[in-house]
PDB file of C-alpha atoms in Angstrom:
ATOM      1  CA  UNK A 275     -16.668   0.675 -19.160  1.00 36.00           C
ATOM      2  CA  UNK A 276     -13.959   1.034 -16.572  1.00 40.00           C
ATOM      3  CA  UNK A 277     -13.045  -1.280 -13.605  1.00 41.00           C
ATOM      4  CA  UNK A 278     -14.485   0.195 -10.265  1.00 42.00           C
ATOM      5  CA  UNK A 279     -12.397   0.719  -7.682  1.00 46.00           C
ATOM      6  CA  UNK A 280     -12.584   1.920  -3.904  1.00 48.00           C
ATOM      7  CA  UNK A 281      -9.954   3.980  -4.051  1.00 63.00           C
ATOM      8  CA  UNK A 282     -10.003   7.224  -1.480  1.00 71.00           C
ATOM      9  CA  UNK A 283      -8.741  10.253  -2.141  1.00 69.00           C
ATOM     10  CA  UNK A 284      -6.360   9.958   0.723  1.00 78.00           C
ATOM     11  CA  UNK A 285      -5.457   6.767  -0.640  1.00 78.00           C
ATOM     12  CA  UNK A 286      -3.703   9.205  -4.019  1.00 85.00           C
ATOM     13  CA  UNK A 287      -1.182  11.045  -1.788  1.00 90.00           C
ATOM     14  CA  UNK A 288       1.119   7.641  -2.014  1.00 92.00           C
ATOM     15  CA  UNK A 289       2.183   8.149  -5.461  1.00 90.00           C
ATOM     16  CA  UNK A 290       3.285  11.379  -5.624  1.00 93.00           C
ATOM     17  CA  UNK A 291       4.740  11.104  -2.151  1.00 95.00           C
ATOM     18  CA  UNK A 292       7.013   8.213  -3.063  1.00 95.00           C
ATOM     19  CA  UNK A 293       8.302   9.710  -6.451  1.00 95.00           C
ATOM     20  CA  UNK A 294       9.241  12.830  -4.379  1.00 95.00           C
ATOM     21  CA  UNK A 295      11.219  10.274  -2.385  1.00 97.00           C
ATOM     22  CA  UNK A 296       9.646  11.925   0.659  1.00 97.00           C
ATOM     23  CA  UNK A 297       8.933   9.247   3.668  1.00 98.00           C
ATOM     24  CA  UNK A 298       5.631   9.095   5.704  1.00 98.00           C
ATOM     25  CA  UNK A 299       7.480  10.141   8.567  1.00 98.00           C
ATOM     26  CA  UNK A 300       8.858  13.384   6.442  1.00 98.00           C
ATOM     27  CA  UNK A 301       5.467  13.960   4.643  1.00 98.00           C
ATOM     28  CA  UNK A 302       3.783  14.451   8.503  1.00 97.00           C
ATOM     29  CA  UNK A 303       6.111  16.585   9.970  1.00 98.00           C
ATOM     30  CA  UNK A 304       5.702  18.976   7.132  1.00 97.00           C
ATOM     31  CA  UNK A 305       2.113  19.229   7.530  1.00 96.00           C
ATOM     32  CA  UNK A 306       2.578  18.754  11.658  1.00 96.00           C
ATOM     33  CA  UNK A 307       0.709  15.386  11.880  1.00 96.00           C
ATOM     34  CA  UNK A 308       2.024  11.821  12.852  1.00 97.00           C
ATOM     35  CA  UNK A 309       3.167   9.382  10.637  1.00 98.00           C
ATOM     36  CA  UNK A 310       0.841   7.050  11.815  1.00 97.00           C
ATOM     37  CA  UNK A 311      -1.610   9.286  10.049  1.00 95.00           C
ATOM     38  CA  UNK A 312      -0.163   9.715   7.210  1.00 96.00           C
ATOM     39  CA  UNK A 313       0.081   5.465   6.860  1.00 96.00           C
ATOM     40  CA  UNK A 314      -3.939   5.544   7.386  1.00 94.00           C
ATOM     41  CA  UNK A 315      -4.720   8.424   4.898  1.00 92.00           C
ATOM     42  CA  UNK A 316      -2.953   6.442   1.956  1.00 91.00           C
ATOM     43  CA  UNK A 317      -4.844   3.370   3.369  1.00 91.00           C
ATOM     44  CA  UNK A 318      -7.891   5.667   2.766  1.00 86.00           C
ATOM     45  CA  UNK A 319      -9.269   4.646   6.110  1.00 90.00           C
ATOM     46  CA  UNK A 320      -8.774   8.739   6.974  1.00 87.00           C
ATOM     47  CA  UNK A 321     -11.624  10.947   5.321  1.00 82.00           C
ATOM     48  CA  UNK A 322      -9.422  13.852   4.700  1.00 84.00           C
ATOM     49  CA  UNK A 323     -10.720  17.323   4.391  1.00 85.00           C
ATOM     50  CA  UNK A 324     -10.511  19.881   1.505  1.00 85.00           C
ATOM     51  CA  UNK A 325      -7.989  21.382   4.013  1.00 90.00           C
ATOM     52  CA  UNK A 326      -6.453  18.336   4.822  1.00 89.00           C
ATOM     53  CA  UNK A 327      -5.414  17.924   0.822  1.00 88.00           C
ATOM     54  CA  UNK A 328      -4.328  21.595   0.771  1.00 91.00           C
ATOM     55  CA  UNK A 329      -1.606  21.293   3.161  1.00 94.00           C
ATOM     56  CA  UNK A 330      -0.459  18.193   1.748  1.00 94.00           C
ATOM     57  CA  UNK A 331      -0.641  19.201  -2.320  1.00 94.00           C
ATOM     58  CA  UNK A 332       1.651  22.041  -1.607  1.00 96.00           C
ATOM     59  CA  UNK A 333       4.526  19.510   0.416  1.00 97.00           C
ATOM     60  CA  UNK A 334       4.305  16.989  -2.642  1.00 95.00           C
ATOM     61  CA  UNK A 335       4.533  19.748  -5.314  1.00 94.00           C
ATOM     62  CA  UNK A 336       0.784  19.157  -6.396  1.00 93.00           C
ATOM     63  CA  UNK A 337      -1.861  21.400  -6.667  1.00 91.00           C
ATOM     64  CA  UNK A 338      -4.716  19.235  -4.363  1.00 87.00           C
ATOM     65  CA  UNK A 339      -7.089  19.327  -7.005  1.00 85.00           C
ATOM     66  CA  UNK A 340      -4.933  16.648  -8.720  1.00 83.00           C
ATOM     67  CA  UNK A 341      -5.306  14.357  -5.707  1.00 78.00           C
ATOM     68  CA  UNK A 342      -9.096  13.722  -6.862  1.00 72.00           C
ATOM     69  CA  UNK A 343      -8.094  13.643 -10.842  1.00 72.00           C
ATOM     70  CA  UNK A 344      -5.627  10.898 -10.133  1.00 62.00           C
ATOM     71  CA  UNK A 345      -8.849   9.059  -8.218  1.00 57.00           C
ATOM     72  CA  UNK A 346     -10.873   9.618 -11.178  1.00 54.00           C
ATOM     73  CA  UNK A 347      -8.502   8.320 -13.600  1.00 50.00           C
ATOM     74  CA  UNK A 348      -7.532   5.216 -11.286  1.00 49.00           C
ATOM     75  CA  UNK A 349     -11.051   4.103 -11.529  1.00 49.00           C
ATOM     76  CA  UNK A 350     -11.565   4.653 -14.978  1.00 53.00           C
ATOM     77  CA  UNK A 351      -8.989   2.390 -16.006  1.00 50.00           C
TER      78      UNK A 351
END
């Protein structure tokens, strides 16, 4: 059985945001938010909407649907 975890989707945008080498700061003015919440969505104290994750996918080279796999696969570990 895997290890649960209370990981958020929001909390999967880290990963693929730092091996882009793309800074908070970069990853919110290329979806026109702050950086401040870009810091709280990868906290996963943001509930980010299905829109939310398709703006973001795209910046990070991602398709968002692989946001939620990651999650998945995280937990199952």
């Amino acid at each position: 059985m895997g290890e649960q975890t209370n990981k958020k989707p929001g909390a999967e945008t880290k990963r693929p945001r730092i091996a882009k080498g793309m800074a908070q700061l970069q990853l919110g003015e290329a979806i026109s938010t702050k950086q401040a919440n870009i810091s709280q969505l990868e906290k996963g104290k943001l509930n980010p909407s299905v829109e939310d994750f398709e703006k973001v996918a795209p910046v990070l080279g991602i398709e968002a649907k692989e946001l939620f796999e990651n999650m998945k696969l995280h937990s199952q570990a």
